[in-house]
Short mmCIF file of C-alpha atoms and ligand atoms in Angstrom, two decimals:
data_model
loop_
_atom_site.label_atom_id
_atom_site.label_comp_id
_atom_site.label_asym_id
_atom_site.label_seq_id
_atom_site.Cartn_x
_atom_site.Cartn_y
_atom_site.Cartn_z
CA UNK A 3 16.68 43.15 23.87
CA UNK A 4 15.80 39.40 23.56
CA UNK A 5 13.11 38.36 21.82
CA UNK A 6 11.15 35.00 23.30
CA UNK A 7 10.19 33.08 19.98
CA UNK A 8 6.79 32.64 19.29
CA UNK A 9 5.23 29.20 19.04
CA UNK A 10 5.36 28.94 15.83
CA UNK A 11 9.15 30.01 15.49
CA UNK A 12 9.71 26.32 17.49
CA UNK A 13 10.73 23.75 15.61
CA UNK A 14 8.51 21.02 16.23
CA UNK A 15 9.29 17.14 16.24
CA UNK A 16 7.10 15.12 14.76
CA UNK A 17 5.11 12.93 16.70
CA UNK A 18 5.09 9.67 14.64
CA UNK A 19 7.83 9.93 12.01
CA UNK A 20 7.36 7.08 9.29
CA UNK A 21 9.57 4.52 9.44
CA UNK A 22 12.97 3.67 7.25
CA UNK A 23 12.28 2.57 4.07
CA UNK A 24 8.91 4.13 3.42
CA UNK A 25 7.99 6.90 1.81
CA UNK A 26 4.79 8.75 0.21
CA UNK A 27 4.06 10.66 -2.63
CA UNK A 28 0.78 12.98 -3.26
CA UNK A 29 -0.66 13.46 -6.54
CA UNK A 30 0.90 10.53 -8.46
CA UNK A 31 -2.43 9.88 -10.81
CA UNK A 32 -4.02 12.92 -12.13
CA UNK A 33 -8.08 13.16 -11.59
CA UNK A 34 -9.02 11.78 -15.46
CA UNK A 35 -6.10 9.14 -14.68
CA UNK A 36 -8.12 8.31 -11.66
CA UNK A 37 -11.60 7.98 -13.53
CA UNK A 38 -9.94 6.00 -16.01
CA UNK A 39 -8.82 3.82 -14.07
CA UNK A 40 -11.22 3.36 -11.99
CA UNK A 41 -13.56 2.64 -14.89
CA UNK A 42 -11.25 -0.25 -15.76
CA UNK A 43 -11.16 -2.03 -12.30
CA UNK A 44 -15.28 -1.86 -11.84
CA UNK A 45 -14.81 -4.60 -14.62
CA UNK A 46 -12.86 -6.75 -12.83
CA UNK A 47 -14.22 -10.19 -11.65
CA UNK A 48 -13.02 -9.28 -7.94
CA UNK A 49 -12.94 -12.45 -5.59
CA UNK A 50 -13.41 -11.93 -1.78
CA UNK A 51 -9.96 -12.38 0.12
CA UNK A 52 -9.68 -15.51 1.75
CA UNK A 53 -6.40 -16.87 3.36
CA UNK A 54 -5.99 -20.17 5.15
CA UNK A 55 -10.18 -20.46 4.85
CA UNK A 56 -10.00 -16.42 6.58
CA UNK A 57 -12.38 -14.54 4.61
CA UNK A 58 -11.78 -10.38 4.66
CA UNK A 59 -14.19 -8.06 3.67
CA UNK A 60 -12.49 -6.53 1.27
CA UNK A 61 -11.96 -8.07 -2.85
CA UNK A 62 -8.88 -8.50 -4.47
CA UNK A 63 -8.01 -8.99 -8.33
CA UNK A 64 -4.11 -10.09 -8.86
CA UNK A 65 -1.83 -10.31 -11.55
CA UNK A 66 1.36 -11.78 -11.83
CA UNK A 67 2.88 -13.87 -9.04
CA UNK A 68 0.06 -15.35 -7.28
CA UNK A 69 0.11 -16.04 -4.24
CA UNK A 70 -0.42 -20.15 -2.80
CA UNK A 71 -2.52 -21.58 -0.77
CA UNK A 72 0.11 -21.44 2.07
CA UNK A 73 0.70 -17.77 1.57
CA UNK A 74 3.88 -18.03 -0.37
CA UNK A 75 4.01 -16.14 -3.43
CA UNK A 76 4.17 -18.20 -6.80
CA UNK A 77 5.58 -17.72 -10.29
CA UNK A 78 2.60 -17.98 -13.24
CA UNK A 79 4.34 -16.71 -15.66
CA UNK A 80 2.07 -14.09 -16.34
CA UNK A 81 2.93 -10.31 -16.01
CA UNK A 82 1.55 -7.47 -15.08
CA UNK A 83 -1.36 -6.77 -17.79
CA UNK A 84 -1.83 -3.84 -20.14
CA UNK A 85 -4.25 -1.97 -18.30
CA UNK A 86 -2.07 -1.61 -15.74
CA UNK A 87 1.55 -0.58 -17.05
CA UNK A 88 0.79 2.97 -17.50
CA UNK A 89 0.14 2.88 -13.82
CA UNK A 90 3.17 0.68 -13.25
CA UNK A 91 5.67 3.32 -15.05
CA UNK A 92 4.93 5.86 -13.08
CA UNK A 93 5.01 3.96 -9.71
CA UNK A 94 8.49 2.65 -10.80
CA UNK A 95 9.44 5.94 -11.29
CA UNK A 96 8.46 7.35 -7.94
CA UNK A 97 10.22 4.60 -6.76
CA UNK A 98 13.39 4.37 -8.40
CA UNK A 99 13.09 0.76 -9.02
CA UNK A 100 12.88 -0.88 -12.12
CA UNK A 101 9.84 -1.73 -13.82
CA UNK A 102 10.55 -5.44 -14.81
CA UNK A 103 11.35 -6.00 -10.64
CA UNK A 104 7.37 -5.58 -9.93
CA UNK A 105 6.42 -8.92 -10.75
CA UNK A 106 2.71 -9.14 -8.82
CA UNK A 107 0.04 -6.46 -9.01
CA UNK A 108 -3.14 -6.63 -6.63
CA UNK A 109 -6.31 -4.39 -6.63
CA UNK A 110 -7.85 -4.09 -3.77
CA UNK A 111 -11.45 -2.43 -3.64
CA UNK A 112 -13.05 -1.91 0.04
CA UNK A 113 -16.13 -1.32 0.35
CA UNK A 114 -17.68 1.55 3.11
CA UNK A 115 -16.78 -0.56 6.47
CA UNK A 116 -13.65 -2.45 4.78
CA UNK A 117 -9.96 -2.61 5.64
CA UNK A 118 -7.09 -4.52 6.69
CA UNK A 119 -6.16 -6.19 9.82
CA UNK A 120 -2.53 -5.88 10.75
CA UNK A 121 0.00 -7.85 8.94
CA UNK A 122 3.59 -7.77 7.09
CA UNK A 123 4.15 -9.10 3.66
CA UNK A 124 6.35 -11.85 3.55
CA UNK A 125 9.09 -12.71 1.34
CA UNK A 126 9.88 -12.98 -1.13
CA UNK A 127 7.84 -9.85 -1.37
CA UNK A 128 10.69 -7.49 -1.45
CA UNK A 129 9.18 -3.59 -1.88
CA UNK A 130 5.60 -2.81 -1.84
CA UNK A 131 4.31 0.22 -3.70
CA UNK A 132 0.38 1.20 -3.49
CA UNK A 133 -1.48 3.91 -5.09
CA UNK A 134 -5.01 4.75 -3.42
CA UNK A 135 -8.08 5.71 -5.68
CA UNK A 136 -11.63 7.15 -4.92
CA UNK A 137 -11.42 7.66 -1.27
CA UNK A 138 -8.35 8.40 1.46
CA UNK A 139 -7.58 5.76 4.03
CA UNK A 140 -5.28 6.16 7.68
CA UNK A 141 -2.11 4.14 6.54
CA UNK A 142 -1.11 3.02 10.08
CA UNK A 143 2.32 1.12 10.79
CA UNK A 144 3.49 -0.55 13.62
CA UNK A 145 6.67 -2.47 15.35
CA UNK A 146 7.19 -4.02 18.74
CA UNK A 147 9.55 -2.20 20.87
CA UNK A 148 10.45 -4.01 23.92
CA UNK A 149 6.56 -4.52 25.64
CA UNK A 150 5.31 -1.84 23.58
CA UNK A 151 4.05 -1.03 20.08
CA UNK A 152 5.99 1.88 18.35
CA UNK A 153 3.30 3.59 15.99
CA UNK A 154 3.30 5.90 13.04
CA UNK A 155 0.40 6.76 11.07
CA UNK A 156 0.01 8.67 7.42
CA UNK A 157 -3.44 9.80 5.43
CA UNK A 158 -3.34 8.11 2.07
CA UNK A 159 -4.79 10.44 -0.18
CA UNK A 160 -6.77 9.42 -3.35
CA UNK A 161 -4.34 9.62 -6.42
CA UNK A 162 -1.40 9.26 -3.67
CA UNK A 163 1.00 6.53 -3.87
CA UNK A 164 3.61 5.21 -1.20
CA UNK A 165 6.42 2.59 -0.59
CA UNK A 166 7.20 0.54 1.88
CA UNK A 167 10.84 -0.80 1.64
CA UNK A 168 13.38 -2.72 3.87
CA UNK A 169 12.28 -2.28 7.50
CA UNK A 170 9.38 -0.49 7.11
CA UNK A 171 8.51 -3.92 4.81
CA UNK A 172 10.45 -6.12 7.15
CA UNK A 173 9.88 -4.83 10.24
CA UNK A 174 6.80 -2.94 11.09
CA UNK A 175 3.45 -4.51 10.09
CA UNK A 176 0.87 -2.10 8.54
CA UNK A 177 -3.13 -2.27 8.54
CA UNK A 178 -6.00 0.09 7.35
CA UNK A 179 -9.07 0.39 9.87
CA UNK A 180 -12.61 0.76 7.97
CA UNK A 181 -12.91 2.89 5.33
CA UNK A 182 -15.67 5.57 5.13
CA UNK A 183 -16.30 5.40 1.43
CA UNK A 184 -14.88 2.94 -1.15
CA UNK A 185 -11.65 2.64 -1.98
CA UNK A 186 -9.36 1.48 -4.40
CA UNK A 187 -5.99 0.07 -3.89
CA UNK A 188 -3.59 -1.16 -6.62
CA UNK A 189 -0.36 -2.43 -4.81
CA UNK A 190 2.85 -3.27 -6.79
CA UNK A 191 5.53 -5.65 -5.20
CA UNK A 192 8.73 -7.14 -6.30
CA UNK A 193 9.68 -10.76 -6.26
CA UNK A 194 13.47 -11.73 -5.02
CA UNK A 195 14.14 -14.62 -7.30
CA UNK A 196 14.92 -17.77 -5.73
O1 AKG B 228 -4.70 -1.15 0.33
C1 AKG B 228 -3.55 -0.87 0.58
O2 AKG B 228 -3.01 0.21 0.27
C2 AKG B 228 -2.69 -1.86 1.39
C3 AKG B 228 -2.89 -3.29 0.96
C4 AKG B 228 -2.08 -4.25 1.77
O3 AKG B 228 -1.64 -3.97 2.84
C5 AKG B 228 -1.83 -5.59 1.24
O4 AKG B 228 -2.35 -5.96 0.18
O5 AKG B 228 -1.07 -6.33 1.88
#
């Protein structure tokens, strides 16, 4: 006799793989990693993101490469402080990369109603790594294929951190719509040197 599989014996495709290059981990921060941090970046002096006279509505702290007035990321000589290296090892780690090739940390805190318009991080902004705090956020990527826009789409959980490398970096463009409750973001990125 032959038995008809059940639904659930199916495999099942799914419907927005993530692209190349990126990948997410849950769990990277423990909770009391998470308040401690947290503690830390309410005492930042957070400015309001502006680009090219754009304001967002979200605030941004950065350390390390800045980047210029035109976008382009610049060399300060600075690296990535104290507070944040314990952080910074264990991002490196979950991404195989080396620590001393994350040369520009931002925090990012949105408010309730906050997020991020759709964009891609230019060079020389190699691999981005993020770890979300507080609150989750839709993670949503996106690429033009032909006349249409091929989508994918992860939950970013608090304490979760992912990666974007090669094309998911250099191909797709990511954005976060309004967030429901605040949210912290501290994003990691290697430099290429010139
Ligand atoms: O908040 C995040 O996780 C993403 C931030 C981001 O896309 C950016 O800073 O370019």
């Amino acid at each position: 006799m032959t038995l008809q599989p059940s639904l659930f014996d199916l495999p099942i495709a799914p419907r927005n793989p993530l692209p190349e290059g990126f990948r997410y981990q849950a769990g990277l921060v423990t909770p009391q990693e998470e308040r401690d941090l947290v503690a830390r970046l309410e005492t930042l002096a957070f400015a309001p993101y502006e680009h090219l006279g754009y304001l967002g509505n979200r605030r941004v702290a950065a350390f390390g490469w800045r980047r210029g007035e035109d976008g382009t990321m610049v060399e300060t000589g600075e690296g990535v402080p104290d507070f944040l290296q314990p952080l910074l090892a264990k991002v490196a780690a979950f991404t195989g990369l080396a620590i001393e090739s994350f040369r520009h940390a931002l925090v990012t805190e949105y408010a309730a109603g906050a997020g991020i318009g759709w964009h891609r991080d230019r060079p020389p902004a190699v691999a981005i790594a993020g770890v979300s705090l507080l609150s989750p956020c839709t993670f949503r990527l996106r690429r033009k294929s032909g006349e249409a826009w091929e989508r994918a789409s992860i939950t970013a959980e608090p304490r979760s951190a992912y990666l974007m490398s090669g094309p998911s970096r250099s191909a797709w463009q990511h954005s976060i719509p309004p967030v429901e409750a605040l949210r912290y973001s501290v994003t990691f990125r290697t430099v290429a040197r010139p």
